[in-house]
Amino acid sequence: MADRLAGQVALITGGGSGIGRAAVLRFAAEGAQVLIADRDRAAAESVMREVPGAAVAVGDVSLAADAEAMTKAALDRFGRLDILINNAGMSFTASVLDMAEADWRRVFDVNLTSMFLMCKFAIPAMARTGGGRIVNTGSGLGVVIGPGGKTAYSTSKAAVVHFTKCLAVDHAAAGIRVNCVCPGPVESPMFLRNPAELRERLAQSRPLRRIGKAEEIANAMLFLASEESSYITGHALMVDGGGSIV
Ligand SMILES: NC(=O)c1ccc[n+]([C@@H]2O[C@H](COP(=O)([O-])OP(=O)(O)OC[C@H]3O[C@@H](n4cnc5c(N)ncnc54)[C@H](O)[C@@H]3O)[C@@H](O)[C@H]2O)c1
């Protein structure tokens, strides 16, 4: 299949790297017109060069003006918005005792408030054309507790799951479905910053005994963003090699 998103416009935040990049490539291969939204211009433009017809919006998703400009860029370039992938996020490792208040706030701004802002601007645009699909990137660590030092990250990602469910209820009547993917450890620049010993431990601790690939998360996003999931909303899909069941 190569036309599951034909005629659709997708805005993908964090599209310049890792999981977001994989989603840009996968969605474009399925016929979508894609806006790559990322604060890293060089990374976003590099992905754009891989995808003929894609566009870039550079900005920080945790800032209202930038989130609004990203939605506007999709509308100006492609004339509509059907799919929002709220994927940009940051990791942070420290206990609350070792964490500055500003770091705590930054994690929540980037991982959660960004989704509020993006949805605030994207939902009216989707509703004007009869509806759309939103897929938020949570984390396995938003559902189960990990190896420690992840209080801010895990709590922000747990909130993404509830945010997804609340949004699904509020905007179903406008034809908008809202779901989230909860990746386990995935080979990406973010994950590869972890020590090798931890990466191996995380791989071996799950039934599938390996780290996931960014493309495997992009496939789950594609399912939730396509008509194949037409009766699914408010769902948190674990894509974690079974890590949450053991
Ligand atoms: N890699 C994993 O193991 C893993 C596991 C669970 C969840 N996740 C989540 O998946 C998402 C993508 O992570 P990844 O592993 O691909 O990371 P990554 O670091 O490879 O890519 C993240 C991208 O988001 C962009 N970004 C970060 N903050 C931004 C901001 N404020 N505004 C705009 N762009 C911003 C970065 O520039 C980068 O291009 C994140 O939400 C992350 O929490 C990742």
PDB file of C-alpha atoms and ligand atoms in Angstrom:
ATOM      1  CA  MET A   1       0.000   0.000   0.000  1.00  0.00           C
ATOM      2  CA  ALA A   2       1.313   3.465  -0.765  1.00  0.00           C
ATOM      3  CA  ASP A   3      -1.652   5.807  -0.747  1.00  0.00           C
ATOM      4  CA  ARG A   4      -3.189   5.522   2.693  1.00  0.00           C
ATOM      5  CA  LEU A   5      -2.769   9.269   3.255  1.00  0.00           C
ATOM      6  CA  ALA A   6      -3.318  10.489  -0.310  1.00  0.00           C
ATOM      7  CA  GLY A   7      -4.626  14.058  -0.345  1.00  0.00           C
ATOM      8  CA  GLN A   8      -3.940  14.513   3.373  1.00  0.00           C
ATOM      9  CA  VAL A   9      -1.836  17.225   4.995  1.00  0.00           C
ATOM     10  CA  ALA A  10       0.205  16.244   8.066  1.00  0.00           C
ATOM     11  CA  LEU A  11       2.075  18.488  10.490  1.00  0.00           C
ATOM     12  CA  ILE A  12       4.762  16.526  12.357  1.00  0.00           C
ATOM     13  CA  THR A  13       6.554  18.177  15.272  1.00  0.00           C
ATOM     14  CA  GLY A  14      10.068  17.025  16.025  1.00  0.00           C
ATOM     15  CA  GLY A  15      10.170  15.895  12.403  1.00  0.00           C
ATOM     16  CA  GLY A  16      13.858  16.667  12.101  1.00  0.00           C
ATOM     17  CA  SER A  17      15.128  13.623  13.987  1.00  0.00           C
ATOM     18  CA  GLY A  18      14.483  10.098  15.243  1.00  0.00           C
ATOM     19  CA  ILE A  19      10.844   9.049  15.461  1.00  0.00           C
ATOM     20  CA  GLY A  20       9.566  12.277  13.920  1.00  0.00           C
ATOM     21  CA  ARG A  21      11.859  11.911  10.919  1.00  0.00           C
ATOM     22  CA  ALA A  22      10.689   8.323  10.429  1.00  0.00           C
ATOM     23  CA  ALA A  23       7.071   9.534  10.541  1.00  0.00           C
ATOM     24  CA  VAL A  24       7.803  12.238   7.940  1.00  0.00           C
ATOM     25  CA  LEU A  25       9.281   9.638   5.572  1.00  0.00           C
ATOM     26  CA  ARG A  26       6.502   7.090   6.194  1.00  0.00           C
ATOM     27  CA  PHE A  27       3.630   9.562   5.858  1.00  0.00           C
ATOM     28  CA  ALA A  28       5.098  11.064   2.676  1.00  0.00           C
ATOM     29  CA  ALA A  29       5.513   7.570   1.228  1.00  0.00           C
ATOM     30  CA  GLU A  30       1.785   7.060   1.860  1.00  0.00           C
ATOM     31  CA  GLY A  31       0.917  10.169  -0.135  1.00  0.00           C
ATOM     32  CA  ALA A  32       0.673  12.860   2.561  1.00  0.00           C
ATOM     33  CA  GLN A  33       1.921  16.400   2.129  1.00  0.00           C
ATOM     34  CA  VAL A  34       4.074  16.972   5.180  1.00  0.00           C
ATOM     35  CA  LEU A  35       5.081  20.025   7.195  1.00  0.00           C
ATOM     36  CA  ILE A  36       8.197  19.281   9.254  1.00  0.00           C
ATOM     37  CA  ALA A  37       8.072  21.405  12.429  1.00  0.00           C
ATOM     38  CA  ASP A  38      11.241  21.501  14.494  1.00  0.00           C
ATOM     39  CA  ARG A  39      13.362  23.967  16.400  1.00  0.00           C
ATOM     40  CA  ASP A  40      16.496  22.606  14.686  1.00  0.00           C
ATOM     41  CA  ARG A  41      16.525  24.231  11.238  1.00  0.00           C
ATOM     42  CA  ALA A  42      19.448  22.222   9.859  1.00  0.00           C
ATOM     43  CA  ALA A  43      17.885  18.904  10.895  1.00  0.00           C
ATOM     44  CA  ALA A  44      14.442  19.819   9.544  1.00  0.00           C
ATOM     45  CA  GLU A  45      15.846  21.014   6.224  1.00  0.00           C
ATOM     46  CA  SER A  46      17.932  17.880   5.913  1.00  0.00           C
ATOM     47  CA  VAL A  47      14.783  15.728   6.244  1.00  0.00           C
ATOM     48  CA  MET A  48      12.964  18.037   3.826  1.00  0.00           C
ATOM     49  CA  ARG A  49      15.606  17.294   1.196  1.00  0.00           C
ATOM     50  CA  GLU A  50      14.711  13.591   1.532  1.00  0.00           C
ATOM     51  CA  VAL A  51      11.021  14.277   0.866  1.00  0.00           C
ATOM     52  CA  PRO A  52      10.104  16.085  -2.354  1.00  0.00           C
ATOM     53  CA  GLY A  53       7.297  18.578  -1.730  1.00  0.00           C
ATOM     54  CA  ALA A  54       7.652  18.713   2.049  1.00  0.00           C
ATOM     55  CA  ALA A  55       7.891  22.046   3.863  1.00  0.00           C
ATOM     56  CA  VAL A  56       9.606  23.224   7.034  1.00  0.00           C
ATOM     57  CA  ALA A  57       8.508  25.456   9.925  1.00  0.00           C
ATOM     58  CA  VAL A  58      11.243  26.283  12.429  1.00  0.00           C
ATOM     59  CA  GLY A  59      10.237  27.068  16.001  1.00  0.00           C
ATOM     60  CA  ASP A  60       9.845  25.959  19.590  1.00  0.00           C
ATOM     61  CA  VAL A  61       6.600  24.035  20.128  1.00  0.00           C
ATOM     62  CA  SER A  62       6.434  25.173  23.744  1.00  0.00           C
ATOM     63  CA  LEU A  63       5.942  28.802  22.659  1.00  0.00           C
ATOM     64  CA  ALA A  64       2.430  29.892  21.656  1.00  0.00           C
ATOM     65  CA  ALA A  65       3.577  32.169  18.837  1.00  0.00           C
ATOM     66  CA  ASP A  66       5.700  29.414  17.298  1.00  0.00           C
ATOM     67  CA  ALA A  67       2.953  26.795  17.638  1.00  0.00           C
ATOM     68  CA  GLU A  68       0.507  29.158  15.928  1.00  0.00           C
ATOM     69  CA  ALA A  69       3.037  29.898  13.175  1.00  0.00           C
ATOM     70  CA  MET A  70       3.530  26.160  12.532  1.00  0.00           C
ATOM     71  CA  THR A  71      -0.184  25.628  11.955  1.00  0.00           C
ATOM     72  CA  LYS A  72      -0.323  28.735   9.781  1.00  0.00           C
ATOM     73  CA  ALA A  73       2.632  27.482   7.749  1.00  0.00           C
ATOM     74  CA  ALA A  74       0.781  24.232   6.987  1.00  0.00           C
ATOM     75  CA  LEU A  75      -2.359  26.117   5.963  1.00  0.00           C
ATOM     76  CA  ASP A  76      -0.452  28.674   3.852  1.00  0.00           C
ATOM     77  CA  ARG A  77       1.565  26.014   2.066  1.00  0.00           C
ATOM     78  CA  PHE A  78      -0.982  23.228   1.645  1.00  0.00           C
ATOM     79  CA  GLY A  79      -4.374  24.891   2.225  1.00  0.00           C
ATOM     80  CA  ARG A  80      -5.656  22.520   4.912  1.00  0.00           C
ATOM     81  CA  LEU A  81      -4.611  20.425   7.895  1.00  0.00           C
ATOM     82  CA  ASP A  82      -5.788  16.847   8.416  1.00  0.00           C
ATOM     83  CA  ILE A  83      -3.221  15.252  10.716  1.00  0.00           C
ATOM     84  CA  LEU A  84      -1.234  16.591  13.663  1.00  0.00           C
ATOM     85  CA  ILE A  85       1.562  14.455  15.096  1.00  0.00           C
ATOM     86  CA  ASN A  86       2.574  15.985  18.427  1.00  0.00           C
ATOM     87  CA  ASN A  87       5.924  14.263  18.691  1.00  0.00           C
ATOM     88  CA  ALA A  88       8.573  16.806  19.762  1.00  0.00           C
ATOM     89  CA  GLY A  89       9.741  16.069  23.273  1.00  0.00           C
ATOM     90  CA  MET A  90      12.711  16.076  25.589  1.00  0.00           C
ATOM     91  CA  SER A  91      14.140  13.637  28.066  1.00  0.00           C
ATOM     92  CA  PHE A  92      15.532  14.558  31.469  1.00  0.00           C
ATOM     93  CA  THR A  93      17.153  12.396  34.110  1.00  0.00           C
ATOM     94  CA  ALA A  94      17.335  13.562  37.741  1.00  0.00           C
ATOM     95  CA  SER A  95      15.484  13.015  40.984  1.00  0.00           C
ATOM     96  CA  VAL A  96      13.368  15.913  42.243  1.00  0.00           C
ATOM     97  CA  LEU A  97      16.128  16.633  44.782  1.00  0.00           C
ATOM     98  CA  ASP A  98      18.668  17.180  42.013  1.00  0.00           C
ATOM     99  CA  MET A  99      16.438  19.083  39.657  1.00  0.00           C
ATOM    100  CA  ALA A 100      16.047  22.860  39.373  1.00  0.00           C
ATOM    101  CA  GLU A 101      12.523  24.241  39.223  1.00  0.00           C
ATOM    102  CA  ALA A 102      13.286  25.693  35.776  1.00  0.00           C
ATOM    103  CA  ASP A 103      14.213  22.211  34.479  1.00  0.00           C
ATOM    104  CA  TRP A 104      10.975  20.742  35.842  1.00  0.00           C
ATOM    105  CA  ARG A 105       8.966  23.471  34.135  1.00  0.00           C
ATOM    106  CA  ARG A 106      10.898  23.050  30.861  1.00  0.00           C
ATOM    107  CA  VAL A 107      10.127  19.319  30.716  1.00  0.00           C
ATOM    108  CA  PHE A 108       6.409  20.008  31.137  1.00  0.00           C
ATOM    109  CA  ASP A 109       6.499  22.925  28.687  1.00  0.00           C
ATOM    110  CA  VAL A 110       8.139  20.857  25.952  1.00  0.00           C
ATOM    111  CA  ASN A 111       6.388  17.528  26.556  1.00  0.00           C
ATOM    112  CA  LEU A 112       2.875  18.662  27.518  1.00  0.00           C
ATOM    113  CA  THR A 113       2.132  22.388  27.153  1.00  0.00           C
ATOM    114  CA  SER A 114       3.394  22.158  23.565  1.00  0.00           C
ATOM    115  CA  MET A 115       0.574  19.697  22.811  1.00  0.00           C
ATOM    116  CA  PHE A 116      -2.009  22.017  24.366  1.00  0.00           C
ATOM    117  CA  LEU A 117      -0.695  24.872  22.199  1.00  0.00           C
ATOM    118  CA  MET A 118      -0.481  22.888  18.966  1.00  0.00           C
ATOM    119  CA  CYS A 119      -3.999  21.492  19.478  1.00  0.00           C
ATOM    120  CA  LYS A 120      -5.387  24.919  20.293  1.00  0.00           C
ATOM    121  CA  PHE A 121      -4.353  26.179  16.858  1.00  0.00           C
ATOM    122  CA  ALA A 122      -4.720  22.978  14.829  1.00  0.00           C
ATOM    123  CA  ILE A 123      -8.166  21.792  15.949  1.00  0.00           C
ATOM    124  CA  PRO A 124     -10.118  24.774  14.548  1.00  0.00           C
ATOM    125  CA  ALA A 125      -8.309  24.337  11.222  1.00  0.00           C
ATOM    126  CA  MET A 126      -9.195  20.621  11.135  1.00  0.00           C
ATOM    127  CA  ALA A 127     -12.781  21.250  12.165  1.00  0.00           C
ATOM    128  CA  ARG A 128     -13.241  23.682   9.256  1.00  0.00           C
ATOM    129  CA  THR A 129     -12.642  20.849   6.779  1.00  0.00           C
ATOM    130  CA  GLY A 130     -14.776  18.268   8.580  1.00  0.00           C
ATOM    131  CA  GLY A 131     -12.305  16.759  11.048  1.00  0.00           C
ATOM    132  CA  GLY A 132      -8.884  15.218  11.430  1.00  0.00           C
ATOM    133  CA  ARG A 133      -6.604  12.972  13.443  1.00  0.00           C
ATOM    134  CA  ILE A 134      -4.191  13.841  16.218  1.00  0.00           C
ATOM    135  CA  VAL A 135      -1.503  11.432  17.398  1.00  0.00           C
ATOM    136  CA  ASN A 136       0.481  12.375  20.494  1.00  0.00           C
ATOM    137  CA  THR A 137       3.804  10.774  21.414  1.00  0.00           C
ATOM    138  CA  GLY A 138       3.694   9.594  24.999  1.00  0.00           C
ATOM    139  CA  SER A 139       6.121   7.012  26.362  1.00  0.00           C
ATOM    140  CA  GLY A 140       6.154   3.606  27.957  1.00  0.00           C
ATOM    141  CA  LEU A 141       7.507   5.512  30.950  1.00  0.00           C
ATOM    142  CA  GLY A 142       4.208   7.415  31.091  1.00  0.00           C
ATOM    143  CA  VAL A 143       2.464   4.110  31.828  1.00  0.00           C
ATOM    144  CA  VAL A 144       4.967   2.055  33.839  1.00  0.00           C
ATOM    145  CA  ILE A 145       7.824   3.229  36.037  1.00  0.00           C
ATOM    146  CA  GLY A 146      11.347   2.887  34.686  1.00  0.00           C
ATOM    147  CA  PRO A 147      14.855   2.579  36.098  1.00  0.00           C
ATOM    148  CA  GLY A 148      14.777   5.794  38.169  1.00  0.00           C
ATOM    149  CA  GLY A 149      15.534   9.479  37.802  1.00  0.00           C
ATOM    150  CA  LYS A 150      12.654   9.974  35.413  1.00  0.00           C
ATOM    151  CA  THR A 151      10.058  11.625  37.663  1.00  0.00           C
ATOM    152  CA  ALA A 152       9.589  14.759  35.534  1.00  0.00           C
ATOM    153  CA  TYR A 153       9.732  12.932  32.198  1.00  0.00           C
ATOM    154  CA  SER A 154       7.455  10.060  33.250  1.00  0.00           C
ATOM    155  CA  THR A 155       4.926  12.350  34.878  1.00  0.00           C
ATOM    156  CA  SER A 156       4.772  14.614  31.835  1.00  0.00           C
ATOM    157  CA  LYS A 157       4.259  11.580  29.594  1.00  0.00           C
ATOM    158  CA  ALA A 158       1.580  10.142  31.906  1.00  0.00           C
ATOM    159  CA  ALA A 159      -0.242  13.440  31.486  1.00  0.00           C
ATOM    160  CA  VAL A 160      -0.033  13.014  27.709  1.00  0.00           C
ATOM    161  CA  VAL A 161      -2.182   9.872  28.023  1.00  0.00           C
ATOM    162  CA  HIS A 162      -4.904  11.685  29.973  1.00  0.00           C
ATOM    163  CA  PHE A 163      -4.631  14.736  27.725  1.00  0.00           C
ATOM    164  CA  THR A 164      -5.233  12.434  24.757  1.00  0.00           C
ATOM    165  CA  LYS A 165      -8.351  10.891  26.311  1.00  0.00           C
ATOM    166  CA  CYS A 166      -9.850  14.217  27.375  1.00  0.00           C
ATOM    167  CA  LEU A 167      -9.254  15.714  23.939  1.00  0.00           C
ATOM    168  CA  ALA A 168     -10.825  12.666  22.272  1.00  0.00           C
ATOM    169  CA  VAL A 169     -14.029  13.261  24.211  1.00  0.00           C
ATOM    170  CA  ASP A 170     -14.138  17.006  23.626  1.00  0.00           C
ATOM    171  CA  HIS A 171     -13.561  16.958  19.871  1.00  0.00           C
ATOM    172  CA  ALA A 172     -15.210  13.750  18.637  1.00  0.00           C
ATOM    173  CA  ALA A 173     -18.269  15.689  17.520  1.00  0.00           C
ATOM    174  CA  ALA A 174     -16.036  17.806  15.273  1.00  0.00           C
ATOM    175  CA  GLY A 175     -14.846  14.634  13.541  1.00  0.00           C
ATOM    176  CA  ILE A 176     -11.461  14.636  15.243  1.00  0.00           C
ATOM    177  CA  ARG A 177      -9.937  11.426  16.594  1.00  0.00           C
ATOM    178  CA  VAL A 178      -7.148  11.712  19.157  1.00  0.00           C
ATOM    179  CA  ASN A 179      -4.816   8.873  20.132  1.00  0.00           C
ATOM    180  CA  CYS A 180      -1.317   8.452  21.459  1.00  0.00           C
ATOM    181  CA  VAL A 181       1.581   6.071  20.932  1.00  0.00           C
ATOM    182  CA  CYS A 182       3.662   5.038  23.936  1.00  0.00           C
ATOM    183  CA  PRO A 183       7.067   3.941  22.656  1.00  0.00           C
ATOM    184  CA  GLY A 184       9.438   1.809  24.655  1.00  0.00           C
ATOM    185  CA  PRO A 185      13.160   2.415  24.083  1.00  0.00           C
ATOM    186  CA  VAL A 186      13.714   3.322  20.441  1.00  0.00           C
ATOM    187  CA  GLU A 187      16.965   3.792  18.516  1.00  0.00           C
ATOM    188  CA  SER A 188      17.097   7.558  18.035  1.00  0.00           C
ATOM    189  CA  PRO A 189      19.570  10.316  18.863  1.00  0.00           C
ATOM    190  CA  MET A 190      17.659  10.891  22.130  1.00  0.00           C
ATOM    191  CA  PHE A 191      17.885   7.261  23.240  1.00  0.00           C
ATOM    192  CA  LEU A 192      21.457   6.737  22.062  1.00  0.00           C
ATOM    193  CA  ARG A 193      22.604   9.352  24.591  1.00  0.00           C
ATOM    194  CA  ASN A 194      21.965   6.738  27.329  1.00  0.00           C
ATOM    195  CA  PRO A 195      24.939   4.632  28.527  1.00  0.00           C
ATOM    196  CA  ALA A 196      25.454   1.388  26.582  1.00  0.00           C
ATOM    197  CA  GLU A 197      24.880  -0.704  29.716  1.00  0.00           C
ATOM    198  CA  LEU A 198      21.442   0.840  30.284  1.00  0.00           C
ATOM    199  CA  ARG A 199      20.506   0.429  26.612  1.00  0.00           C
ATOM    200  CA  GLU A 200      21.360  -3.257  26.745  1.00  0.00           C
ATOM    201  CA  ARG A 201      19.478  -3.734  30.048  1.00  0.00           C
ATOM    202  CA  LEU A 202      16.380  -2.091  28.572  1.00  0.00           C
ATOM    203  CA  ALA A 203      16.619  -4.291  25.483  1.00  0.00           C
ATOM    204  CA  GLN A 204      16.904  -7.506  27.493  1.00  0.00           C
ATOM    205  CA  SER A 205      14.157  -6.599  29.976  1.00  0.00           C
ATOM    206  CA  ARG A 206      11.358  -6.881  27.432  1.00  0.00           C
ATOM    207  CA  PRO A 207       9.888 -10.010  25.827  1.00  0.00           C
ATOM    208  CA  LEU A 208      11.056  -9.067  22.309  1.00  0.00           C
ATOM    209  CA  ARG A 209      14.620  -8.645  23.698  1.00  0.00           C
ATOM    210  CA  ARG A 210      15.571  -5.634  21.596  1.00  0.00           C
ATOM    211  CA  ILE A 211      15.318  -1.878  21.220  1.00  0.00           C
ATOM    212  CA  GLY A 212      12.648  -0.620  18.839  1.00  0.00           C
ATOM    213  CA  LYS A 213      13.246   1.120  15.521  1.00  0.00           C
ATOM    214  CA  ALA A 214      11.925   4.602  14.807  1.00  0.00           C
ATOM    215  CA  GLU A 215      10.125   3.149  11.777  1.00  0.00           C
ATOM    216  CA  GLU A 216       8.138   0.826  14.061  1.00  0.00           C
ATOM    217  CA  ILE A 217       6.767   3.816  15.964  1.00  0.00           C
ATOM    218  CA  ALA A 218       6.055   5.632  12.690  1.00  0.00           C
ATOM    219  CA  ASN A 219       4.029   2.600  11.534  1.00  0.00           C
ATOM    220  CA  ALA A 220       1.856   2.815  14.664  1.00  0.00           C
ATOM    221  CA  MET A 221       1.416   6.563  14.083  1.00  0.00           C
ATOM    222  CA  LEU A 222       0.415   5.847  10.495  1.00  0.00           C
ATOM    223  CA  PHE A 223      -2.223   3.366  11.631  1.00  0.00           C
ATOM    224  CA  LEU A 224      -3.692   5.855  14.107  1.00  0.00           C
ATOM    225  CA  ALA A 225      -3.583   8.682  11.546  1.00  0.00           C
ATOM    226  CA  SER A 226      -5.215   6.667   8.758  1.00  0.00           C
ATOM    227  CA  GLU A 227      -8.738   5.438   8.096  1.00  0.00           C
ATOM    228  CA  GLU A 228      -7.681   1.952   9.200  1.00  0.00           C
ATOM    229  CA  SER A 229      -8.205   3.104  12.797  1.00  0.00           C
ATOM    230  CA  SER A 230     -11.520   4.844  12.059  1.00  0.00           C
ATOM    231  CA  TYR A 231     -13.293   3.464  15.186  1.00  0.00           C
ATOM    232  CA  ILE A 232     -10.414   4.165  17.588  1.00  0.00           C
ATOM    233  CA  THR A 233     -10.157   7.322  19.671  1.00  0.00           C
ATOM    234  CA  GLY A 234      -8.742   8.110  23.100  1.00  0.00           C
ATOM    235  CA  HIS A 235      -6.432   5.102  22.924  1.00  0.00           C
ATOM    236  CA  ALA A 236      -2.868   4.810  24.229  1.00  0.00           C
ATOM    237  CA  LEU A 237      -1.052   2.256  22.058  1.00  0.00           C
ATOM    238  CA  MET A 238       1.982   0.639  23.665  1.00  0.00           C
ATOM    239  CA  VAL A 239       4.740   0.086  21.090  1.00  0.00           C
ATOM    240  CA  ASP A 240       7.366  -1.248  23.441  1.00  0.00           C
ATOM    241  CA  GLY A 241       8.345  -4.818  22.596  1.00  0.00           C
ATOM    242  CA  GLY A 242       6.070  -5.978  25.409  1.00  0.00           C
ATOM    243  CA  GLY A 243       8.016  -4.059  28.053  1.00  0.00           C
ATOM    244  CA  SER A 244       4.905  -2.984  29.928  1.00  0.00           C
ATOM    245  CA  ILE A 245       3.470  -6.494  30.373  1.00  0.00           C
ATOM    246  CA  VAL A 246       6.324  -8.038  32.378  1.00  0.00           C
TER     247      VAL A 246
HETATM  248  N1  LIG B   1      13.675   7.351  21.686  1.00  0.00           N
HETATM  249  C1  LIG B   1      13.029   6.765  22.680  1.00  0.00           C
HETATM  250  O1  LIG B   1      13.517   5.784  23.264  1.00  0.00           O
HETATM  251  C2  LIG B   1      11.687   7.277  23.114  1.00  0.00           C
HETATM  252  C3  LIG B   1      10.919   6.484  23.975  1.00  0.00           C
HETATM  253  C4  LIG B   1       9.676   6.935  24.376  1.00  0.00           C
HETATM  254  C5  LIG B   1       9.200   8.145  23.929  1.00  0.00           C
HETATM  255  N2  LIG B   1       9.959   8.899  23.099  1.00  0.00           N
HETATM  256  C6  LIG B   1       9.414  10.191  22.651  1.00  0.00           C
HETATM  257  O2  LIG B   1       9.442  10.257  21.237  1.00  0.00           O
HETATM  258  C7  LIG B   1       9.515  11.619  20.830  1.00  0.00           C
HETATM  259  C8  LIG B   1      10.609  11.765  19.806  1.00  0.00           C
HETATM  260  O3  LIG B   1      11.833  11.391  20.411  1.00  0.00           O
HETATM  261  P1  LIG B   1      13.118  10.904  19.607  1.00  0.00           P
HETATM  262  O4  LIG B   1      13.642   9.742  20.323  1.00  0.00           O
HETATM  263  O5  LIG B   1      12.815  10.814  18.155  1.00  0.00           O
HETATM  264  O6  LIG B   1      14.090  12.145  19.932  1.00  0.00           O
HETATM  265  P2  LIG B   1      15.104  12.989  19.062  1.00  0.00           P
HETATM  266  O7  LIG B   1      15.859  13.790  20.052  1.00  0.00           O
HETATM  267  O8  LIG B   1      15.813  12.125  18.090  1.00  0.00           O
HETATM  268  O9  LIG B   1      14.152  13.961  18.207  1.00  0.00           O
HETATM  269  C9  LIG B   1      13.388  14.954  18.825  1.00  0.00           C
HETATM  270  C10 LIG B   1      13.171  16.085  17.838  1.00  0.00           C
HETATM  271  O10 LIG B   1      12.316  17.050  18.471  1.00  0.00           O
HETATM  272  C11 LIG B   1      12.867  18.335  18.306  1.00  0.00           C
HETATM  273  N3  LIG B   1      12.473  19.165  19.440  1.00  0.00           N
HETATM  274  C12 LIG B   1      12.788  18.954  20.742  1.00  0.00           C
HETATM  275  N4  LIG B   1      12.278  19.938  21.493  1.00  0.00           N
HETATM  276  C13 LIG B   1      11.617  20.772  20.650  1.00  0.00           C
HETATM  277  C14 LIG B   1      10.902  21.973  20.824  1.00  0.00           C
HETATM  278  N5  LIG B   1      10.754  22.523  22.035  1.00  0.00           N
HETATM  279  N6  LIG B   1      10.339  22.568  19.747  1.00  0.00           N
HETATM  280  C15 LIG B   1      10.491  22.037  18.509  1.00  0.00           C
HETATM  281  N7  LIG B   1      11.174  20.901  18.279  1.00  0.00           N
HETATM  282  C16 LIG B   1      11.731  20.280  19.338  1.00  0.00           C
HETATM  283  C17 LIG B   1      14.377  18.132  18.254  1.00  0.00           C
HETATM  284  O11 LIG B   1      15.032  19.228  17.616  1.00  0.00           O
HETATM  285  C18 LIG B   1      14.480  16.820  17.483  1.00  0.00           C
HETATM  286  O12 LIG B   1      14.543  17.055  16.077  1.00  0.00           O
HETATM  287  C19 LIG B   1       9.711  12.429  22.110  1.00  0.00           C
HETATM  288  O13 LIG B   1       8.461  12.966  22.516  1.00  0.00           O
HETATM  289  C20 LIG B   1      10.185  11.392  23.103  1.00  0.00           C
HETATM  290  O14 LIG B   1       9.902  11.741  24.434  1.00  0.00           O
HETATM  291  C21 LIG B   1      11.195   8.505  22.670  1.00  0.00           C
END
